[in-house]
């Protein structure tokens, strides 16, 4: 049995299926509600129920206190409707955001490539193209029905019929072990998307700086390819800089691609950095961490840019510190950091940056 959900202050009403969460229903209607972990642990998706009855689901008592439940608050990622419901949510408008509805996309694995010893590229040809904004991600359904996992889209939106995922193997990780050891070309898979609020603020009309580490290159790659496509079609030729870090040369993927793009596009600069490359390897690029490479390249002055950070939490925190020391502040820094159930339970949040 379905129920109606009215979302204020939008005044928009939608039908919610039995067992469907408030968050899923909103996203599939093209309404973005703030969220992060989707496990009922981080409290990012907290909304107020002003009318009607809900079931709190698996919301943790830490993320949603008993007194908050009594006051009518719930976590949208866990809550399901028991009647027609009205909620009040904090919805931020952003002129650069495309509010695309989430849909299900069946597809076929068309290519698998070892990008590094720990990262595989997976290409999936979709039965129908996916309209998405560069920087967004999808949820890939697991074959045994145990849920799904989030992976950033690495391809440009202009190539909407075949998506690219860059997936790092996490030792002991159920989903990434399946991808690395069992997935094969020709497999039928299902994914849902697009999700996420990580995108280039093009209307700002300022240079873009991308700081990435490991498989965190996925979203910046999509965003950079999209910006270069815009420039090729007559868009503003603003400077674009990618500072990408890995431990060693073997872990540095898409190096040739970005080197070639930098040679082809005068407004694009590529700065690779290796933090643990053997001294006698012949590597002539920067040696050190991403934030150090960025600091050296810009002489510790990041003013007048928008920065987009994607990678491990420790890298993001170090980059935020460096950017702030170089006079770039919160309003111009955007991050993508997937939060696992374990991360959310530990409340891994930067003391320097309130939006992480």
C-alpha positions as a Markdown table, in Angstrom:
| # | Residue | x | y | z |
|---|---|---|---|---|
| 1 | Unk | 0.0 | 0.0 | 0.0 |
| 2 | Unk | 1.4 | 3.4 | -1.0 |
| 3 | Unk | 1.2 | 6.6 | 0.9 |
| 4 | Unk | 1.7 | 10.3 | -0.1 |
| 5 | Unk | 4.7 | 12.3 | 1.0 |
| 6 | Unk | 4.6 | 16.1 | 1.0 |
| 7 | Unk | 8.0 | 17.8 | 1.2 |
| 8 | Unk | 8.1 | 21.3 | 2.6 |
| 9 | Unk | 9.1 | 24.0 | 1.9 |
| 10 | Unk | 8.7 | 22.8 | -1.8 |
| 11 | Unk | 5.1 | 21.9 | -1.3 |
| 12 | Unk | 5.6 | 18.9 | -3.6 |
| 13 | Unk | 3.7 | 15.7 | -3.0 |
| 14 | Unk | 4.7 | 12.2 | -4.3 |
| 15 | Unk | 3.6 | 8.7 | -3.9 |
| 16 | Unk | 5.8 | 6.4 | -1.8 |
| 17 | Unk | 5.6 | 2.6 | -2.1 |
| 18 | Unk | 5.3 | 0.3 | 0.9 |
| 19 | Unk | 8.8 | -0.2 | 2.4 |
| 20 | Unk | 10.4 | 2.6 | 0.3 |
| 21 | Unk | 12.4 | 5.0 | 2.3 |
| 22 | Unk | 11.7 | 8.8 | 2.3 |
| 23 | Unk | 15.2 | 9.4 | 0.8 |
| 24 | Unk | 14.8 | 6.9 | -2.0 |
| 25 | Unk | 11.4 | 8.3 | -2.9 |
| 26 | Unk | 12.6 | 11.9 | -3.0 |
| 27 | Unk | 15.7 | 11.1 | -5.1 |
| 28 | Unk | 13.7 | 9.1 | -7.6 |
| 29 | Unk | 11.4 | 12.1 | -7.9 |
| 30 | Unk | 14.3 | 14.4 | -8.6 |
| 31 | Unk | 14.3 | 16.0 | -5.2 |
| 32 | Unk | 17.6 | 16.2 | -3.5 |
| 33 | Unk | 17.6 | 15.7 | 0.3 |
| 34 | Unk | 21.0 | 16.1 | 2.0 |
| 35 | Unk | 22.5 | 12.6 | 2.8 |
| 36 | Unk | 25.8 | 10.8 | 3.2 |
| 37 | Unk | 26.1 | 7.4 | 4.7 |
| 38 | Unk | 22.7 | 6.0 | 3.9 |
| 39 | Unk | 23.1 | 3.6 | 6.8 |
| 40 | Unk | 21.2 | 5.5 | 9.5 |
| 41 | Unk | 24.4 | 6.5 | 11.3 |
| 42 | Unk | 25.6 | 9.9 | 10.2 |
| 43 | Unk | 22.5 | 12.0 | 10.7 |
| 44 | Unk | 23.0 | 14.1 | 7.6 |
| 45 | Unk | 19.5 | 13.2 | 6.3 |
| 46 | Unk | 17.6 | 14.3 | 9.4 |
| 47 | Unk | 14.2 | 15.8 | 8.6 |
| 48 | Unk | 11.2 | 16.8 | 10.7 |
| 49 | Unk | 7.9 | 15.0 | 10.4 |
| 50 | Unk | 5.1 | 17.6 | 10.8 |
| 51 | Unk | 2.2 | 15.3 | 10.1 |
| 52 | Unk | 1.6 | 11.6 | 9.8 |
| 53 | Unk | 3.3 | 8.4 | 11.1 |
| 54 | Unk | 6.6 | 6.9 | 10.1 |
| 55 | Unk | 8.7 | 3.8 | 11.1 |
| 56 | Unk | 12.2 | 4.8 | 12.0 |
| 57 | Unk | 13.7 | 1.6 | 10.6 |
| 58 | Unk | 17.4 | 1.0 | 11.5 |
| 59 | Unk | 18.2 | 4.6 | 12.5 |
| 60 | Unk | 20.8 | 4.4 | 15.3 |
| 61 | Unk | 20.1 | 5.8 | 18.7 |
| 62 | Unk | 23.4 | 7.8 | 18.4 |
| 63 | Unk | 22.4 | 9.5 | 15.1 |
| 64 | Unk | 18.8 | 10.0 | 16.2 |
| 65 | Unk | 18.3 | 10.5 | 20.0 |
| 66 | Unk | 15.2 | 9.4 | 21.8 |
| 67 | Unk | 14.2 | 13.0 | 22.5 |
| 68 | Unk | 14.6 | 13.8 | 18.8 |
| 69 | Unk | 12.2 | 11.0 | 17.8 |
| 70 | Unk | 9.7 | 12.4 | 20.3 |
| 71 | Unk | 10.1 | 15.8 | 18.7 |
| 72 | Unk | 9.2 | 14.3 | 15.3 |
| 73 | Unk | 12.6 | 14.0 | 13.7 |
| 74 | Unk | 13.6 | 11.1 | 11.6 |
| 75 | Unk | 16.4 | 9.9 | 9.3 |
| 76 | Unk | 15.2 | 10.0 | 5.7 |
| 77 | Unk | 17.5 | 7.1 | 4.6 |
| 78 | Unk | 15.8 | 4.7 | 7.1 |
| 79 | Unk | 12.3 | 6.0 | 7.6 |
| 80 | Unk | 9.3 | 4.5 | 5.9 |
| 81 | Unk | 5.7 | 5.8 | 5.8 |
| 82 | Unk | 2.9 | 4.3 | 7.9 |
| 83 | Unk | 0.4 | 6.9 | 6.7 |
| 84 | Unk | 0.3 | 10.0 | 4.5 |
| 85 | Unk | 3.2 | 12.2 | 5.8 |
| 86 | Unk | 4.4 | 15.7 | 5.6 |
| 87 | Unk | 8.0 | 16.5 | 6.3 |
| 88 | Unk | 10.1 | 19.7 | 6.6 |
| 89 | Unk | 13.6 | 19.5 | 5.1 |
| 90 | Unk | 16.5 | 21.8 | 4.6 |
| 91 | Unk | 16.8 | 22.0 | 0.9 |
| 92 | Unk | 19.6 | 24.2 | -0.5 |
| 93 | Unk | 19.0 | 25.6 | -4.0 |
| 94 | Unk | 22.0 | 25.7 | -6.3 |
| 95 | Unk | 21.8 | 27.1 | -9.8 |
| 96 | Unk | 24.5 | 24.7 | -11.1 |
| 97 | Unk | 22.8 | 21.6 | -9.8 |
| 98 | Unk | 20.8 | 19.4 | -12.1 |
| 99 | Unk | 18.0 | 17.7 | -10.1 |
| 100 | Unk | 17.9 | 14.5 | -12.1 |
| 101 | Unk | 15.6 | 11.7 | -10.9 |
| 102 | Unk | 17.2 | 8.4 | -9.9 |
| 103 | Unk | 16.3 | 5.5 | -12.1 |
| 104 | Unk | 17.3 | 1.8 | -12.5 |
| 105 | Unk | 19.6 | 1.0 | -15.4 |
| 106 | Unk | 20.2 | -2.6 | -16.4 |
| 107 | Unk | 23.3 | -3.2 | -18.5 |
| 108 | Unk | 26.1 | -5.5 | -19.6 |
| 109 | Unk | 29.7 | -5.5 | -18.5 |
| 110 | Unk | 31.5 | -4.6 | -21.8 |
| 111 | Unk | 35.1 | -4.3 | -20.6 |
| 112 | Unk | 37.3 | -4.9 | -17.5 |
| 113 | Unk | 40.8 | -3.6 | -17.3 |
| 114 | Unk | 43.4 | -3.7 | -14.6 |
| 115 | Unk | 44.3 | 0.0 | -14.1 |
| 116 | Unk | 46.7 | -0.6 | -11.3 |
| 117 | Unk | 47.5 | -3.6 | -9.1 |
| 118 | Unk | 44.6 | -2.6 | -6.8 |
| 119 | Unk | 42.2 | -0.8 | -9.1 |
| 120 | Unk | 40.1 | -2.2 | -12.0 |
| 121 | Unk | 38.3 | -0.2 | -14.6 |
| 122 | Unk | 34.8 | -1.6 | -15.3 |
| 123 | Unk | 32.8 | -0.4 | -18.3 |
| 124 | Unk | 29.1 | -1.2 | -18.5 |
| 125 | Unk | 27.0 | -0.7 | -21.6 |
| 126 | Unk | 23.5 | 0.4 | -20.5 |
| 127 | Unk | 20.3 | -0.8 | -22.0 |
| 128 | Unk | 19.3 | 2.9 | -22.1 |
| 129 | Unk | 21.6 | 6.0 | -21.7 |
| 130 | Unk | 21.9 | 7.6 | -18.3 |
| 131 | Unk | 21.6 | 11.4 | -18.1 |
| 132 | Unk | 23.9 | 12.5 | -15.3 |
| 133 | Unk | 26.0 | 15.5 | -14.1 |
| 134 | Unk | 29.8 | 15.1 | -14.1 |
| 135 | Unk | 30.9 | 14.2 | -10.5 |
| 136 | Unk | 27.8 | 12.1 | -9.7 |
| 137 | Unk | 27.9 | 8.4 | -8.7 |
| 138 | Unk | 25.8 | 5.3 | -9.1 |
| 139 | Unk | 24.8 | 2.4 | -6.8 |
| 140 | Unk | 25.8 | -1.0 | -8.3 |
| 141 | Unk | 23.6 | -3.9 | -7.2 |
| 142 | Unk | 25.3 | -6.9 | -5.8 |
| 143 | Unk | 24.5 | -10.2 | -7.5 |
| 144 | Unk | 23.4 | -12.1 | -4.4 |
| 145 | Unk | 20.7 | -9.5 | -3.4 |
| 146 | Unk | 22.7 | -8.3 | -0.4 |
| 147 | Unk | 22.4 | -4.6 | -1.4 |
| 148 | Unk | 24.5 | -2.3 | -3.5 |
| 149 | Unk | 27.7 | -0.2 | -3.4 |
| 150 | Unk | 28.4 | 3.3 | -4.5 |
| 151 | Unk | 30.9 | 4.0 | -7.2 |
| 152 | Unk | 31.7 | 7.3 | -8.9 |
| 153 | Unk | 31.2 | 7.7 | -12.7 |
| 154 | Unk | 34.5 | 8.2 | -14.4 |
| 155 | Unk | 33.3 | 8.9 | -17.9 |
| 156 | Unk | 32.1 | 12.2 | -19.3 |
| 157 | Unk | 28.3 | 12.8 | -19.4 |
| 158 | Unk | 28.6 | 13.0 | -23.2 |
| 159 | Unk | 29.3 | 9.2 | -23.3 |
| 160 | Unk | 26.0 | 8.3 | -21.5 |
| 161 | Unk | 25.5 | 4.9 | -23.1 |
| 162 | Unk | 28.5 | 3.3 | -21.5 |
| 163 | Unk | 29.5 | 4.1 | -18.0 |
| 164 | Unk | 33.0 | 3.7 | -16.5 |
| 165 | Unk | 33.7 | 2.8 | -12.9 |
| 166 | Unk | 37.2 | 2.7 | -11.3 |
| 167 | Unk | 37.0 | 0.2 | -8.4 |
| 168 | Unk | 39.7 | -0.3 | -5.8 |
| 169 | Unk | 39.9 | -3.7 | -4.1 |
| 170 | Unk | 39.3 | -3.4 | -0.4 |
| 171 | Unk | 40.8 | -6.4 | 1.4 |
| 172 | Unk | 37.8 | -8.4 | 2.9 |
| 173 | Unk | 35.3 | -6.1 | 1.1 |
| 174 | Unk | 32.4 | -8.2 | -0.2 |
| 175 | Unk | 31.5 | -6.0 | -3.2 |
| 176 | Unk | 35.0 | -5.1 | -4.4 |
| 177 | Unk | 36.2 | -8.7 | -4.1 |
| 178 | Unk | 33.2 | -9.7 | -6.3 |
| 179 | Unk | 34.2 | -7.1 | -8.9 |
| 180 | Unk | 37.9 | -8.0 | -8.9 |
| 181 | Unk | 37.6 | -11.8 | -8.7 |
| 182 | Unk | 34.3 | -12.9 | -10.1 |
| 183 | Unk | 32.9 | -10.2 | -12.4 |
| 184 | Unk | 33.5 | -10.9 | -16.1 |
| 185 | Unk | 32.7 | -9.4 | -19.5 |
| 186 | Unk | 29.2 | -10.3 | -20.6 |
| 187 | Unk | 27.7 | -10.3 | -17.1 |
| 188 | Unk | 24.3 | -8.6 | -16.7 |
| 189 | Unk | 24.2 | -6.1 | -13.9 |
| 190 | Unk | 21.9 | -3.5 | -12.6 |
| 191 | Unk | 22.7 | 0.0 | -11.3 |
| 192 | Unk | 20.7 | 2.9 | -10.0 |
| 193 | Unk | 21.5 | 6.6 | -10.4 |
| 194 | Unk | 22.5 | 9.3 | -10.7 |
| 195 | Unk | 23.3 | 10.2 | -7.1 |
| 196 | Unk | 25.3 | 12.9 | -5.5 |
| 197 | Unk | 25.8 | 16.6 | -5.2 |
| 198 | Unk | 29.5 | 16.8 | -6.3 |
| 199 | Unk | 29.7 | 19.0 | -9.4 |
| 200 | Unk | 31.5 | 21.9 | -11.0 |
| 201 | Unk | 30.2 | 25.3 | -10.2 |
| 202 | Unk | 30.4 | 26.5 | -13.8 |
| 203 | Unk | 28.4 | 29.7 | -13.2 |
| 204 | Unk | 31.2 | 31.0 | -10.9 |
| 205 | Unk | 33.3 | 31.5 | -14.0 |
| 206 | Unk | 36.6 | 30.9 | -12.2 |
| 207 | Unk | 39.5 | 28.5 | -12.6 |
| 208 | Unk | 39.0 | 24.9 | -11.4 |
| 209 | Unk | 41.5 | 23.0 | -9.2 |
| 210 | Unk | 41.0 | 19.2 | -8.8 |
| 211 | Unk | 42.9 | 17.4 | -6.0 |
| 212 | Unk | 42.6 | 13.6 | -6.2 |
| 213 | Unk | 44.2 | 10.5 | -4.7 |
| 214 | Unk | 43.9 | 6.8 | -5.7 |
| 215 | Unk | 40.6 | 5.8 | -7.2 |
| 216 | Unk | 39.3 | 9.2 | -6.1 |
| 217 | Unk | 40.3 | 10.2 | -9.6 |
| 218 | Unk | 37.0 | 8.9 | -11.0 |
| 219 | Unk | 34.8 | 12.0 | -10.4 |
| 220 | Unk | 37.5 | 14.6 | -11.3 |
| 221 | Unk | 38.2 | 12.7 | -14.5 |
| 222 | Unk | 34.5 | 12.9 | -15.5 |
| 223 | Unk | 34.4 | 16.6 | -14.5 |
| 224 | Unk | 37.6 | 17.5 | -16.4 |
| 225 | Unk | 36.5 | 15.7 | -19.5 |
| 226 | Unk | 33.1 | 17.5 | -19.3 |
| 227 | Unk | 34.8 | 20.9 | -18.9 |
| 228 | Unk | 37.2 | 20.2 | -21.8 |
| 229 | Unk | 34.2 | 19.2 | -24.0 |
| 230 | Unk | 32.5 | 22.5 | -23.0 |
| 231 | Unk | 35.6 | 24.5 | -24.1 |
| 232 | Unk | 35.8 | 22.6 | -27.4 |
| 233 | Unk | 32.2 | 23.6 | -28.0 |
| 234 | Unk | 32.9 | 27.3 | -27.4 |
| 235 | Unk | 32.6 | 27.5 | -23.6 |
| 236 | Unk | 34.8 | 29.7 | -21.4 |
| 237 | Unk | 38.5 | 28.7 | -21.7 |
| 238 | Unk | 39.3 | 28.9 | -17.9 |
| 239 | Unk | 42.3 | 27.2 | -16.4 |
| 240 | Unk | 41.8 | 23.7 | -15.2 |
| 241 | Unk | 44.4 | 22.0 | -12.9 |
| 242 | Unk | 44.5 | 18.4 | -11.8 |
| 243 | Unk | 46.9 | 17.4 | -9.0 |
| 244 | Unk | 46.7 | 13.6 | -8.7 |
| 245 | Unk | 48.6 | 11.5 | -6.2 |
| 246 | Unk | 49.5 | 7.8 | -5.8 |
| 247 | Unk | 52.1 | 5.9 | -3.8 |
| 248 | Unk | 54.1 | 4.8 | -6.8 |
| 249 | Unk | 54.2 | 4.7 | -10.6 |
| 250 | Unk | 52.4 | 1.4 | -10.7 |
| 251 | Unk | 49.4 | 2.9 | -8.8 |
| 252 | Unk | 49.3 | 6.0 | -11.0 |
| 253 | Unk | 46.6 | 5.3 | -13.6 |
| 254 | Unk | 45.4 | 7.3 | -16.6 |
| 255 | Unk | 48.8 | 9.1 | -16.5 |
| 256 | Unk | 49.2 | 8.9 | -20.3 |
| 257 | Unk | 45.6 | 10.2 | -20.8 |
| 258 | Unk | 46.1 | 13.3 | -18.7 |
| 259 | Unk | 49.6 | 13.9 | -20.1 |
| 260 | Unk | 48.1 | 13.9 | -23.6 |
| 261 | Unk | 45.2 | 16.1 | -22.6 |
| 262 | Unk | 47.6 | 18.6 | -21.1 |
| 263 | Unk | 49.5 | 18.7 | -24.4 |
| 264 | Unk | 46.3 | 19.1 | -26.4 |
| 265 | Unk | 44.6 | 21.7 | -24.3 |
| 266 | Unk | 46.6 | 24.8 | -23.3 |
| 267 | Unk | 44.2 | 25.7 | -20.4 |
| 268 | Unk | 44.6 | 22.2 | -18.7 |
| 269 | Unk | 47.5 | 21.5 | -16.4 |
| 270 | Unk | 48.3 | 18.0 | -15.0 |
| 271 | Unk | 50.5 | 17.6 | -11.9 |
| 272 | Unk | 51.1 | 14.0 | -10.9 |
| 273 | Unk | 52.7 | 13.3 | -7.5 |
| 274 | Unk | 54.1 | 10.0 | -6.0 |
| 275 | Unk | 54.6 | 9.7 | -2.3 |
| 276 | Unk | 56.5 | 6.4 | -2.1 |
| 277 | Unk | 58.3 | 6.0 | -5.4 |
| 278 | Unk | 61.8 | 4.3 | -5.3 |
| 279 | Unk | 64.5 | 6.9 | -5.4 |
| 280 | Unk | 66.3 | 5.2 | -8.3 |
| 281 | Unk | 63.2 | 4.7 | -10.5 |
| 282 | Unk | 63.8 | 7.6 | -12.9 |
| 283 | Unk | 60.6 | 9.4 | -11.9 |
| 284 | Unk | 61.0 | 13.1 | -12.8 |
| 285 | Unk | 57.7 | 14.3 | -11.5 |
| 286 | Unk | 56.8 | 15.6 | -8.0 |
| 287 | Unk | 57.7 | 13.4 | -5.1 |
| 288 | Unk | 55.4 | 13.8 | -2.1 |
| 289 | Unk | 51.8 | 14.1 | -1.2 |
| 290 | Unk | 49.0 | 15.8 | -3.2 |
| 291 | Unk | 48.7 | 18.7 | -0.8 |
| 292 | Unk | 52.4 | 19.3 | -1.0 |
| 293 | Unk | 52.4 | 19.2 | -4.8 |
| 294 | Unk | 49.5 | 21.7 | -4.9 |
| 295 | Unk | 51.3 | 24.0 | -2.5 |
| 296 | Unk | 54.5 | 23.9 | -4.6 |
| 297 | Unk | 52.7 | 24.3 | -7.9 |
| 298 | Unk | 50.7 | 27.4 | -6.8 |
| 299 | Unk | 53.3 | 28.8 | -4.5 |
| 300 | Unk | 50.9 | 28.5 | -1.6 |
| 301 | Unk | 48.4 | 30.9 | -3.2 |
| 302 | Unk | 45.0 | 29.4 | -4.2 |
| 303 | Unk | 42.9 | 32.5 | -4.3 |
| 304 | Unk | 40.4 | 33.0 | -7.1 |
| 305 | Unk | 39.7 | 29.3 | -7.7 |
| 306 | Unk | 37.1 | 26.6 | -6.9 |
| 307 | Unk | 38.7 | 23.5 | -5.5 |
| 308 | Unk | 37.2 | 20.0 | -5.8 |
| 309 | Unk | 38.7 | 17.3 | -3.6 |
| 310 | Unk | 38.2 | 13.5 | -3.9 |
| 311 | Unk | 40.1 | 10.8 | -2.2 |
| 312 | Unk | 40.8 | 9.2 | 1.2 |
| 313 | Unk | 39.7 | 11.1 | 4.2 |
| 314 | Unk | 43.3 | 11.7 | 5.4 |
| 315 | Unk | 44.2 | 13.2 | 2.0 |
| 316 | Unk | 41.1 | 15.5 | 2.0 |
| 317 | Unk | 41.9 | 16.8 | 5.5 |
| 318 | Unk | 45.5 | 17.6 | 4.5 |
| 319 | Unk | 44.3 | 19.3 | 1.3 |
| 320 | Unk | 41.8 | 21.4 | 3.2 |
| 321 | Unk | 44.4 | 22.6 | 5.6 |
| 322 | Unk | 46.8 | 23.5 | 2.8 |
| 323 | Unk | 44.1 | 25.3 | 0.8 |
| 324 | Unk | 43.1 | 27.4 | 3.8 |
| 325 | Unk | 46.7 | 28.2 | 4.5 |
| 326 | Unk | 46.8 | 29.4 | 0.9 |
| 327 | Unk | 43.8 | 31.7 | 1.4 |
| 328 | Unk | 41.1 | 29.5 | -0.2 |
| 329 | Unk | 38.2 | 29.0 | 2.2 |
| 330 | Unk | 35.1 | 26.9 | 2.8 |
| 331 | Unk | 32.8 | 28.6 | 0.3 |
| 332 | Unk | 35.2 | 27.6 | -2.5 |
| 333 | Unk | 36.1 | 24.1 | -1.4 |
| 334 | Unk | 33.9 | 21.1 | -2.4 |
| 335 | Unk | 34.6 | 17.5 | -1.4 |
| 336 | Unk | 33.4 | 14.0 | -2.3 |
| 337 | Unk | 34.0 | 11.4 | 0.4 |
| 338 | Unk | 31.9 | 8.2 | 0.5 |
| 339 | Unk | 31.0 | 7.3 | 4.0 |
| 340 | Unk | 30.8 | 3.5 | 4.8 |
| 341 | Unk | 28.9 | 2.2 | 7.7 |
| 342 | Unk | 32.1 | 1.8 | 9.7 |
| 343 | Unk | 33.2 | 5.3 | 8.9 |
| 344 | Unk | 29.9 | 6.8 | 9.9 |
| 345 | Unk | 29.8 | 4.9 | 13.1 |
| 346 | Unk | 33.2 | 6.5 | 14.0 |
| 347 | Unk | 31.9 | 9.9 | 12.9 |
| 348 | Unk | 35.0 | 10.6 | 10.8 |
| 349 | Unk | 34.6 | 14.3 | 10.4 |
| 350 | Unk | 37.2 | 17.0 | 9.8 |
| 351 | Unk | 37.4 | 19.6 | 12.5 |
| 352 | Unk | 38.4 | 22.1 | 9.9 |
| 353 | Unk | 35.5 | 21.8 | 7.5 |
| 354 | Unk | 31.9 | 21.6 | 8.7 |
| 355 | Unk | 30.4 | 20.2 | 5.5 |
| 356 | Unk | 32.4 | 16.9 | 5.5 |
